[in-house]
Coordinates of C-alpha atoms and ligand atoms in Angstrom, one line a residue:
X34 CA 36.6 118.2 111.7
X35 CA 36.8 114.4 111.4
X36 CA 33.7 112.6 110.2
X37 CA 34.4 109.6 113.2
X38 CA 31.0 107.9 111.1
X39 CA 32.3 108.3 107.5
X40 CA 35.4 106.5 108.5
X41 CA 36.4 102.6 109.1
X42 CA 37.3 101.6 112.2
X43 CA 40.4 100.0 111.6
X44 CA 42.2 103.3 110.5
X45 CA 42.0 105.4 113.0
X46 CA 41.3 103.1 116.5
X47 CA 42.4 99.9 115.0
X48 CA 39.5 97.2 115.5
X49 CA 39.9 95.4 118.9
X50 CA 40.8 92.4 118.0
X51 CA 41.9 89.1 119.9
X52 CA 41.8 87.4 116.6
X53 CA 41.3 88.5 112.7
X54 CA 40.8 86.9 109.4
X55 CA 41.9 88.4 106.3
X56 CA 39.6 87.4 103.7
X57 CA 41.0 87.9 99.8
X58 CA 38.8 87.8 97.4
X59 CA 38.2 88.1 93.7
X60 CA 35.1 90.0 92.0
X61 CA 33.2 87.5 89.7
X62 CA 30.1 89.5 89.0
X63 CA 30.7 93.1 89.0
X64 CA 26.9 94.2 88.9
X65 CA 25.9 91.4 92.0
X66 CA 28.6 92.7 93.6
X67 CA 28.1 96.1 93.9
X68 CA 24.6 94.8 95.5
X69 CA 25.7 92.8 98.0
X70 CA 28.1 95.4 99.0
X71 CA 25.3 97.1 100.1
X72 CA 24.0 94.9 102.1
X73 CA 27.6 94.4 103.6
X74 CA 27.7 97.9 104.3
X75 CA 25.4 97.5 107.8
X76 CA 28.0 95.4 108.9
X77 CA 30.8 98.2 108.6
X78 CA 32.3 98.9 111.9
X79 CA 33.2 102.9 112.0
X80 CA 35.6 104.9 113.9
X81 CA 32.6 105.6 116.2
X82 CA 31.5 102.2 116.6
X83 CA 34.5 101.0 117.4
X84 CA 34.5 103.6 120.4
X85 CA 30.7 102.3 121.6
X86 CA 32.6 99.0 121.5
X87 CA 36.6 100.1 123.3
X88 CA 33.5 101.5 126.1
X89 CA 31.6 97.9 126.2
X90 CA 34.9 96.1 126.6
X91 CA 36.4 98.3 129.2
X92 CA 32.9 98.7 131.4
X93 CA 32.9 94.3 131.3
X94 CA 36.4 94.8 132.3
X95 CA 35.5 97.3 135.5
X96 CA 32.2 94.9 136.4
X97 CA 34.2 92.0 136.4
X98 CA 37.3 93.3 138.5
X99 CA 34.9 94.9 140.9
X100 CA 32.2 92.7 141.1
X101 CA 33.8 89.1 140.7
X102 CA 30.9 87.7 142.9
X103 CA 28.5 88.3 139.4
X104 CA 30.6 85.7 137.9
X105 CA 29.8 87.3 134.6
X106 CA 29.5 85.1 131.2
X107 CA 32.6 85.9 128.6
X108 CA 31.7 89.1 126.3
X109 CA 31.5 87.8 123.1
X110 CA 30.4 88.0 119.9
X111 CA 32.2 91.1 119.3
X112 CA 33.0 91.5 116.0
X113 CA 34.2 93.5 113.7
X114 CA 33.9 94.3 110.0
X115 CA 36.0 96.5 107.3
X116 CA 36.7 96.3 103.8
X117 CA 39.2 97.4 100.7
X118 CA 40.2 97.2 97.2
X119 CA 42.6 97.0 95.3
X120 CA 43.3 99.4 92.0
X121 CA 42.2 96.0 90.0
X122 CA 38.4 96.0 92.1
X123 CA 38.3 99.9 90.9
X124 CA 38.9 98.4 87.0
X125 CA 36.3 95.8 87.4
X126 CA 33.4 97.5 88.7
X127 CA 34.5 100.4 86.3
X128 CA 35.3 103.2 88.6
X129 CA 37.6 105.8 87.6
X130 CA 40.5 105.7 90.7
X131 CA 42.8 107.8 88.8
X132 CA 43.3 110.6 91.7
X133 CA 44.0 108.3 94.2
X134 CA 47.0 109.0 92.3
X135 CA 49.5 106.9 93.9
X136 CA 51.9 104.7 91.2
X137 CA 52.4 101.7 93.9
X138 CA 48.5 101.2 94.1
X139 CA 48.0 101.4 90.7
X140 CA 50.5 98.7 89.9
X141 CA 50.2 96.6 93.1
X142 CA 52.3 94.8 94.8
X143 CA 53.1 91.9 93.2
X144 CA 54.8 94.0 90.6
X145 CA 56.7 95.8 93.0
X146 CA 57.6 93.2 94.9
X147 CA 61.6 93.1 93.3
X148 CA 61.7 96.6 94.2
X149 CA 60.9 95.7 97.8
X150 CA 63.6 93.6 97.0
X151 CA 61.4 90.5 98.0
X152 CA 63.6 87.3 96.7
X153 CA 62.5 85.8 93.6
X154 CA 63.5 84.2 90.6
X155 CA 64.1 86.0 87.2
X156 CA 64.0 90.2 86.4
X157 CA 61.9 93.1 85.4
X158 CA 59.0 92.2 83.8
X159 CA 59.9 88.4 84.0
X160 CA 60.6 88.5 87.8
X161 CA 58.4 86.4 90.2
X162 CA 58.6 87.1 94.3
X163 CA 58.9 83.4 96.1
X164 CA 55.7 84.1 97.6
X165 CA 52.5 81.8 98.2
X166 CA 50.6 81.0 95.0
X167 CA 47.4 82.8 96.2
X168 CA 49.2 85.9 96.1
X169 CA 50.3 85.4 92.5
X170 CA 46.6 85.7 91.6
X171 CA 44.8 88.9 90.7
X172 CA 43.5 89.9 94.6
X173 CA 40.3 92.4 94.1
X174 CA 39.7 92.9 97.8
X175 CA 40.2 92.1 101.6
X176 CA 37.0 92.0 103.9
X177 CA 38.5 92.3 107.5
X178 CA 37.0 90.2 110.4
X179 CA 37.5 90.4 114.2
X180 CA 36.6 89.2 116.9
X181 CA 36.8 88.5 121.0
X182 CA 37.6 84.3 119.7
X183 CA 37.2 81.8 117.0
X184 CA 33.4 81.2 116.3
X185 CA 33.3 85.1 116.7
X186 CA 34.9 85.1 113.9
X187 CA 33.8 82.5 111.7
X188 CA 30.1 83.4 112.0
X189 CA 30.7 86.7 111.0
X190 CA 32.8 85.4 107.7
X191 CA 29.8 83.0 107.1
X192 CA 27.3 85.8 107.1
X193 CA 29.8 87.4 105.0
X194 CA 29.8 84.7 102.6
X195 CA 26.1 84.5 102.7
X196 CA 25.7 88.3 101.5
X197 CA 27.7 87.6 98.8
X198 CA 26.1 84.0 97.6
X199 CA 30.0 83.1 97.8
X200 CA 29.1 79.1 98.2
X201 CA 26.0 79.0 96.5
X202 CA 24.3 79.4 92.9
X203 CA 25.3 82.9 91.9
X204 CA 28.4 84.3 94.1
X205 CA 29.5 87.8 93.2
X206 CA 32.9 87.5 94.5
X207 CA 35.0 84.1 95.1
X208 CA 37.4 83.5 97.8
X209 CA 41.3 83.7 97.0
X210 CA 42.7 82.6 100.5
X211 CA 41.6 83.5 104.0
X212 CA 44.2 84.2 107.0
X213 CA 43.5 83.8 110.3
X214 CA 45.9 86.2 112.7
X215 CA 45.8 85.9 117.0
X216 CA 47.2 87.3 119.1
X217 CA 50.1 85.2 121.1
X218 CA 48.4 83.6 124.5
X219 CA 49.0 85.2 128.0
X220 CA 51.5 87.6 129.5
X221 CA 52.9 88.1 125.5
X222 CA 49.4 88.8 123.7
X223 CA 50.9 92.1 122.9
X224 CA 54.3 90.8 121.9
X225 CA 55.3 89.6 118.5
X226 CA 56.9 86.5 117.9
X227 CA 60.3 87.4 118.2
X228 CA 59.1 88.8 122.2
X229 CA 59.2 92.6 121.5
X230 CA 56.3 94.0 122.8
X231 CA 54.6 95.9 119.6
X232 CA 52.4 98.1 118.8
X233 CA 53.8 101.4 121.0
X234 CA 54.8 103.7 119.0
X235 CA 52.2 105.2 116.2
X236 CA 51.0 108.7 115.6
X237 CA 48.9 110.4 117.1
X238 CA 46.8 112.4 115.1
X239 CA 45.5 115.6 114.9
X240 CA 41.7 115.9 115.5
X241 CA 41.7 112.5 117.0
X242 CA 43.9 111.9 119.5
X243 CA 43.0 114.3 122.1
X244 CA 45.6 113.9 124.7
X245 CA 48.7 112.3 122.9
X246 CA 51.0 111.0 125.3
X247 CA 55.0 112.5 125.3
X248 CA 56.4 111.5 121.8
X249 CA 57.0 112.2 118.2
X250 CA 54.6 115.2 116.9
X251 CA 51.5 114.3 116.4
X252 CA 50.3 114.2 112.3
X253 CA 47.8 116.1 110.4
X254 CA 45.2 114.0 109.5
X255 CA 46.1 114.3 106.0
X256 CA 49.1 112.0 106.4
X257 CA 46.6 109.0 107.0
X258 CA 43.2 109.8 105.7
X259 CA 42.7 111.3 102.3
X260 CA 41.6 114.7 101.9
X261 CA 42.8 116.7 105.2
X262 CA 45.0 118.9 105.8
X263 CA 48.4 116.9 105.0
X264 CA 47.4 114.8 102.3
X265 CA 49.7 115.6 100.0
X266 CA 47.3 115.5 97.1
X267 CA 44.5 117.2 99.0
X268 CA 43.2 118.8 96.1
X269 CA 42.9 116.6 93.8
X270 CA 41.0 114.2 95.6
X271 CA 36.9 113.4 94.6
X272 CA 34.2 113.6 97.1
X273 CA 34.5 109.5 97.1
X274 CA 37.9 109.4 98.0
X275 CA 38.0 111.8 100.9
X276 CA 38.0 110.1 104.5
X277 CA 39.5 106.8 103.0
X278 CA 43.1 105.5 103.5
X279 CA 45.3 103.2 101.9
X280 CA 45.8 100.0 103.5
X281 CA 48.9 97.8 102.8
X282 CA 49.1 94.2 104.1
X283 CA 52.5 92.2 104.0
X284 CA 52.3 88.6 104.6
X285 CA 55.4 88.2 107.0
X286 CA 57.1 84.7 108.3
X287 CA 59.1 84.9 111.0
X288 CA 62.3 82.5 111.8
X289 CA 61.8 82.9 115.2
X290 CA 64.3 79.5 116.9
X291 CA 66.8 80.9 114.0
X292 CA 66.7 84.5 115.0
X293 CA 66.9 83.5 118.6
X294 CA 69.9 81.2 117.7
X295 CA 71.6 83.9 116.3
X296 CA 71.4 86.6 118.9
X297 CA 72.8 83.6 121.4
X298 CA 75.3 82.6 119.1
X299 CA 76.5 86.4 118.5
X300 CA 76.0 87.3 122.1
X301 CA 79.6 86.6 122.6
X302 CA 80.8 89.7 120.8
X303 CA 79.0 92.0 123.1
X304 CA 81.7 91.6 126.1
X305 CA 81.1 94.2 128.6
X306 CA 81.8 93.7 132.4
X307 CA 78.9 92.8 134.3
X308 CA 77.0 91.1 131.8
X309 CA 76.5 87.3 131.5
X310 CA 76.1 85.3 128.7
X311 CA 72.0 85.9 128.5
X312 CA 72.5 89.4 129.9
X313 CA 74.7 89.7 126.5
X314 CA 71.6 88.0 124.5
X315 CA 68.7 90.4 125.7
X316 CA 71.0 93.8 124.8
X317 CA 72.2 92.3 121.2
X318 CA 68.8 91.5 120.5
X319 CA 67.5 95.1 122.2
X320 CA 70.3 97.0 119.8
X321 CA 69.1 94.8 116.7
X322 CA 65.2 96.0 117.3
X323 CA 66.1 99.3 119.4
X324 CA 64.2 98.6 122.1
X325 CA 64.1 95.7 125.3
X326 CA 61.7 93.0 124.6
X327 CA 59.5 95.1 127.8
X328 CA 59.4 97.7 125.1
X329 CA 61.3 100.5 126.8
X330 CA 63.2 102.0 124.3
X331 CA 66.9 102.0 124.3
X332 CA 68.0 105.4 124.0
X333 CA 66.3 106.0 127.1
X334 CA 67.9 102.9 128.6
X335 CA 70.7 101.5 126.7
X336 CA 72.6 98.7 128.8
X337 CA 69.9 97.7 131.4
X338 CA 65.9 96.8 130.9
X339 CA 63.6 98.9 133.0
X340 CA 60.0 97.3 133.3
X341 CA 58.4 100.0 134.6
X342 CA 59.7 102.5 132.4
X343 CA 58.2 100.0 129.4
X344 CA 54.4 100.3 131.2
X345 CA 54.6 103.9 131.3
X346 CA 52.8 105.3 127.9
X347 CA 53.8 108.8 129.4
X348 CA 57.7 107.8 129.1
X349 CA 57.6 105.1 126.7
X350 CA 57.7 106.7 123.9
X351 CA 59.4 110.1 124.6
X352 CA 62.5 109.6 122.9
X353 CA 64.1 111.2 119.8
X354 CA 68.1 109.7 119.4
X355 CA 68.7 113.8 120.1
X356 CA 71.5 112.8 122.3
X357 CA 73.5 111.3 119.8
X358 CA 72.9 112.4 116.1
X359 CA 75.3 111.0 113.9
X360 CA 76.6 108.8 116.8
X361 CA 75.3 105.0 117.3
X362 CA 76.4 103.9 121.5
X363 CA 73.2 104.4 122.8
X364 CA 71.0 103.1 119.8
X365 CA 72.5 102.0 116.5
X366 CA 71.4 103.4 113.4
X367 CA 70.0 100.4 111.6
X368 CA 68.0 98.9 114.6
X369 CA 64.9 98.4 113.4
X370 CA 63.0 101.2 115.7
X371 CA 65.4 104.2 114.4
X372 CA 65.4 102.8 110.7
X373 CA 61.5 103.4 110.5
X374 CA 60.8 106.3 112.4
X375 CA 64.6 107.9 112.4
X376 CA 63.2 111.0 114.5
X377 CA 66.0 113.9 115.0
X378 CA 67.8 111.8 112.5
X379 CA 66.4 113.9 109.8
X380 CA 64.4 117.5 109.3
X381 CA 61.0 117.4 111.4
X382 CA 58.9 117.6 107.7
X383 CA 61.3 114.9 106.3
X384 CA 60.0 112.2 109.2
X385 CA 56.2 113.8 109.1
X386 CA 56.0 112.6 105.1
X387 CA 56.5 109.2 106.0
X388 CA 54.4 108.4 108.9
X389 CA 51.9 105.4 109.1
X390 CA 49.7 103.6 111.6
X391 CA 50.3 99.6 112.2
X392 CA 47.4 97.3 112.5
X393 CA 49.1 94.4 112.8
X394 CA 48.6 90.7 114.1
X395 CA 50.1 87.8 115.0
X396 CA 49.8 84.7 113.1
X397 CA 51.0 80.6 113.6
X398 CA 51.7 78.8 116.9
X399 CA 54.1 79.4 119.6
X400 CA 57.9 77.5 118.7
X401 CA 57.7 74.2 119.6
X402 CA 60.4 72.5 122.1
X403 CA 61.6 70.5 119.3
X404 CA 61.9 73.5 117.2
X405 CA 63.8 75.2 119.6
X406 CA 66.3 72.4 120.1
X407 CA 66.6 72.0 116.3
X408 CA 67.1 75.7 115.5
X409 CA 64.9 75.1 112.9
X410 CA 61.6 76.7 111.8
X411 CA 59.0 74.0 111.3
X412 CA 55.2 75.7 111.5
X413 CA 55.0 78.6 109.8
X414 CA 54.4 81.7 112.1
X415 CA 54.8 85.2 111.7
X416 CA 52.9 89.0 110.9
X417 CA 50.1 89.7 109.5
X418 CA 51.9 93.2 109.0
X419 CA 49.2 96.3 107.9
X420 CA 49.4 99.5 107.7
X421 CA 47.4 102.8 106.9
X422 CA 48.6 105.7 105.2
X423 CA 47.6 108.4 102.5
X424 CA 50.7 107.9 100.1
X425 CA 51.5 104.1 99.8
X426 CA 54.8 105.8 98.1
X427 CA 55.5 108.0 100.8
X428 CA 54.5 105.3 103.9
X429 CA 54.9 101.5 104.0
X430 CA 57.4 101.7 100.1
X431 CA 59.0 104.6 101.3
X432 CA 60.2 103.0 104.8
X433 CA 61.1 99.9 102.6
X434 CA 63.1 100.7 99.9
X435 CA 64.5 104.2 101.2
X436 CA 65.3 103.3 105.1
X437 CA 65.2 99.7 105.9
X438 CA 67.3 98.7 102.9
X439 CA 69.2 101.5 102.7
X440 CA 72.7 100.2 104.1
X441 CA 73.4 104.4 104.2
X442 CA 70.5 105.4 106.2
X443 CA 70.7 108.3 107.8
X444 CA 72.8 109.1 104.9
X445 CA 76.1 108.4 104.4
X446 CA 78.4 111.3 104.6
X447 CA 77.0 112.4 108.5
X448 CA 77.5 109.2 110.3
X449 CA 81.0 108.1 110.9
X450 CA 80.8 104.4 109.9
X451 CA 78.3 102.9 107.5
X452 CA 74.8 102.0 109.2
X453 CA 73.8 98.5 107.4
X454 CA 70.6 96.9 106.7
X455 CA 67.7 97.0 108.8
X456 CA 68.3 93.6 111.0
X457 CA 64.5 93.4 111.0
X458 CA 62.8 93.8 107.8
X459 CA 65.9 95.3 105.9
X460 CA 66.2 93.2 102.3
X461 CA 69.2 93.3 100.1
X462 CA 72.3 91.5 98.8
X463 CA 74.0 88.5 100.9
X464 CA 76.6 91.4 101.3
X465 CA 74.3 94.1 102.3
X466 CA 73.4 91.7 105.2
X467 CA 74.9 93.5 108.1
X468 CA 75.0 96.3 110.0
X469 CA 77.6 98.5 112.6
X470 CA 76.9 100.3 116.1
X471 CA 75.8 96.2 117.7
X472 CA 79.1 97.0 119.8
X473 CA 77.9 99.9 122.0
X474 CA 81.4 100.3 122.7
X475 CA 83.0 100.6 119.3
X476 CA 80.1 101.3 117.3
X477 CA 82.4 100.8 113.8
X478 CA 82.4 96.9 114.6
X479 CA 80.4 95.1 112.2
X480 CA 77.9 92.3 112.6
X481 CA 77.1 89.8 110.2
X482 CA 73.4 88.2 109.8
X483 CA 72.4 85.1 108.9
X484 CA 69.7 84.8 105.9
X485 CA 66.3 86.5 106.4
X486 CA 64.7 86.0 110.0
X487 CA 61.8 88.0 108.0
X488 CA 60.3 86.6 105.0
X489 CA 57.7 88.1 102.5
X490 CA 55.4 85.5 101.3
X491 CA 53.1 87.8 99.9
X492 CA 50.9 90.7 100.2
X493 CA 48.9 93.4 98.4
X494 CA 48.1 97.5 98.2
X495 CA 44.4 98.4 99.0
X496 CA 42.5 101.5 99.3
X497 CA 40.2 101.3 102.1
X498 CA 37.0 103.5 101.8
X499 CA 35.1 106.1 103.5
X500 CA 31.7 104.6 104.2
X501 CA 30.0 107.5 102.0
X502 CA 32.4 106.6 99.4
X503 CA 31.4 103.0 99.3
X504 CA 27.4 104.1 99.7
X505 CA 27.3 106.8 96.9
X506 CA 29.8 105.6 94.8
X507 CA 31.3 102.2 94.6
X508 CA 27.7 100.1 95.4
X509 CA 25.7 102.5 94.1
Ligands
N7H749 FE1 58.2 97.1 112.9 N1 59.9 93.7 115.8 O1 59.3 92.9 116.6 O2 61.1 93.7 115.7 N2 58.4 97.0 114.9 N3 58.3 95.1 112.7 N4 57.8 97.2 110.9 N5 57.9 99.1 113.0 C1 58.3 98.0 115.8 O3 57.0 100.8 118.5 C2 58.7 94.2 113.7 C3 57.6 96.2 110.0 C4 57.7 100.0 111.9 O4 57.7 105.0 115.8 C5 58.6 97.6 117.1 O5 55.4 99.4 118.3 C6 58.7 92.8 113.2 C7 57.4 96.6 108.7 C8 57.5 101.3 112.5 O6 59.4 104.3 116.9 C9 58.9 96.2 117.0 C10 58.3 93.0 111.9 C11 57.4 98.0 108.7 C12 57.6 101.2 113.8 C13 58.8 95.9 115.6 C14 58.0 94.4 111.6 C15 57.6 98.4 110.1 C16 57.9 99.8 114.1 C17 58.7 98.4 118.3 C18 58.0 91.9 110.8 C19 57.3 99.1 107.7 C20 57.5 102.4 114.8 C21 57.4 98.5 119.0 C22 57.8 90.6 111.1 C23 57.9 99.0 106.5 C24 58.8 103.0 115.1 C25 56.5 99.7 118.6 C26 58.6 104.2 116.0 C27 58.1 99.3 115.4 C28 59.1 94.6 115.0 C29 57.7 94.8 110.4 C30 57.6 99.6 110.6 C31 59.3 95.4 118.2 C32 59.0 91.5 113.9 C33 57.2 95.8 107.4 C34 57.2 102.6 111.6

């Protein structure tokens, strides 16, 4: 039985969100804060609310394609609030978070950040990421806003900042740095910067989804929330800690005129008879991510786009690289899509350990004309990448460190050449920075990148709470 009231909306429905501000903040008053939070609390958008609110949205949707002659006003002021902290919150308000149990929390990112192989200068204990200065700083917590548009948005921080005195005589918490996210504009709202559509494949889980679509097996709800059935430390867990999941945020930039120069530049090694030089573009840049910018995946379709099969969440997603284990011509091994979720790559439990739900947005402008005729990144734009999961070490580090950089992923001795780095997100050395299997027709040819078209700039592990745990425990 999930508790759909006891659980913040993010998790499980992701908020609906045209835009979203991260808020990071610090905890300056331990005792004013745990007050505030419980005025804060009201504001808490659940799993249920957020399915009052998916109901609202798509019955303005229905009146307005049905009855355009109401010429309806814009739905707005739909907002929506979550919260969590970090293990450094749980030491300041002097909570005991000890069977969260999970050694990436407890340390954080910033300290893991050379392990995520994030570049940097120095080592060990003396290593620091090349990340923005806010992220440097101890971060206590991230309050969550979203919203239908801007003012949206911003009224709801403001409230925020009133609860918690955060401009006035006797703030609890202080503000660290505040990120806004959209959503791209038009036709590509639900593509990231790049142009892949995102946001198709997650799990469905168990209790909650009630009519997963044709895909990877759903997940017990133990592999996202705490304290179910899956969660590997089930029994350890406190009352408190049940129905909450960790939340990991990665601050993203994407090169996007670099990355696109690239593909077009490399495009020339892809010669196959039919195809024309942007032909030759779209399927090197469909074999780095492992599926079509549409979205349709390409060991469904390998050498030709299909639209329609993209649109259909009943196809879309129903897929497992069964055709070809230890074989790369329809979808190579370190595209970005079979490096995160490797499916029949590996034993069924072995993929089930390491599953997570993206909440994701977009963040910066659209490139520029003058960046695209330079090549050259000049605003910074990129992902607001987050995730939820009930092992940080098993999710979001896991897929990191042990797939994406892994140049031997699926390992080593069962694939007949060596895979490479994820083109995506994969970090490692200058050397490590390629892959095989771009050449669907010899798959042992070998692709050089250029430097990062991903770049960490910063980032944090949080724990987001069930709303009981936050009400009988950590404002009480
Ligand atoms: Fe990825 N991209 O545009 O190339 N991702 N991702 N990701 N990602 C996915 O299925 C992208 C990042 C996963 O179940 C798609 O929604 C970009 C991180 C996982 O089949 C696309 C960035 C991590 C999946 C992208 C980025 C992951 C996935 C296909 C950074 C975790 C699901 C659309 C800027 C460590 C795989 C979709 C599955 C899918 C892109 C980051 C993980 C297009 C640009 C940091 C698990």
């Amino acid at each position: 039985e999930i508790d759909l009231g006891n659980i913040q909306g993010d998790i499980l429905s992701g908020l609906p969100k045209k835009t979203e501000t991260f808020y990071f903040f610090q905890i300056i008053h331990p005792v004013h804060f745990k007050r505030d939070l419980r005025q804060l609390i009201p504001l808490i958008k659940t799993v249920a609310d957020v399915g009052k609110d998916r109901k609202k949205i798509q019955d303005y949707k229905d009146r307005v394609k049905h009855h355009p002659e109401e010429n309806l006003p814009p739905l707005i002021h739909l907002a929506g609030v979550n919260i969590a902290l970090s293990h450094l919150a749980f030491e300041e308000i002097g909570i005991d978070d000890s069977k969260l149990d999970d050694p990436a929390f407890t340390n954080g990112q910033l300290k893991d950040s050379e392990s995520l192989k994030d570049k940097g200068t120095g080592t060990g204990p003396t290593f620091v990421p090349d990340w923005e200065e806010p992220f440097k700083k101890p971060i206590h917590g991230v309050i969550i806003v979203t919203g239908d548009c801007h003012p949206t948005v911003d009224k709801t921080v403001q409230q925020i900042e009133n609860i918690f005195d955060v401009n006035g005589s006797s703030p609890s918490i202080s503000l660290v740095t505040s990120i806004r996210g959209d959503v791209r504009p038009g036709d590509l709202s639900a593509h990231e910067h790049f142009g892949y559509l995102d946001g198709v494949s997650n799990p469905a889980v168990i209790g909650f989804d009630k009519d997963p679509a044709p895909g990877p097996k759903p997940v017990p709800a133990g592999k996202i929330l705490l304290g179910h059935d899956g969660d590997a430390n089930r029994d350890k867990r406190e009352p408190w800690m049940v129905d909450g999941s960790f939340l990991v945020f990665r601050y993203l930039f994407q090169k996007v005129p670099e990355f696109d120069d690239f593909v077009e530049r490399s495009s020339g090694r892809l010669v196959r008879p039919g195809l024309d030089k942007k032909e030759a573009a779209d399927l090197l840049g469909a074999r780095l991510v492992g599926r079509w910018k549409s979205g349709a995946p390409i060991d469904i379709t390998p050498f030709h786009d299909n639209p329609h099969l993209a649109e259909n969440p009943q196809r879309n997603n129903d897929f497992s690289f069964s055709a070809e284990i230890n074989v790369q011509k329809l979808c190579p091994f370190a595209s970005h899509v079979r490096r995160t979720m490797p499916r029949d790559d590996i034993p069924e439990d072995q993929v089930e350990a390491h599953r997570i739900l993206r909440r994701g947005i977009q963040f910066g402008p659209e490139v520029t004309k003058q960046e695209k005729r330079t090549k050259t990144t000049m605003h910074g734009r990129g992902l607001l990448f987050a995730c939820y999961q009930s092992s940080i070490s098993d999710g979001f580090r896991f897929i990191q460190t042990r797939w994406s950089n892994n140049v031997r992923f699926p390992p080593g001795e069962t694939t007949p050449e060596t895979p490479g780095l994820d083109p995506i997100i994969g970090q490692g050395t200058p050397a490590d920075r390629k892959m095989s299997g771009f050449n669907p027709d010899k798959p042992s040819d070998e692709l050089a990148f250029d430097d990062l078209w991903v770049v960490p700039r910063g980032g944090e592990y949080f724990f987001s709470p069930s709303i009981e745990g936050l009400k009988d425990i950590i404002a009480a």
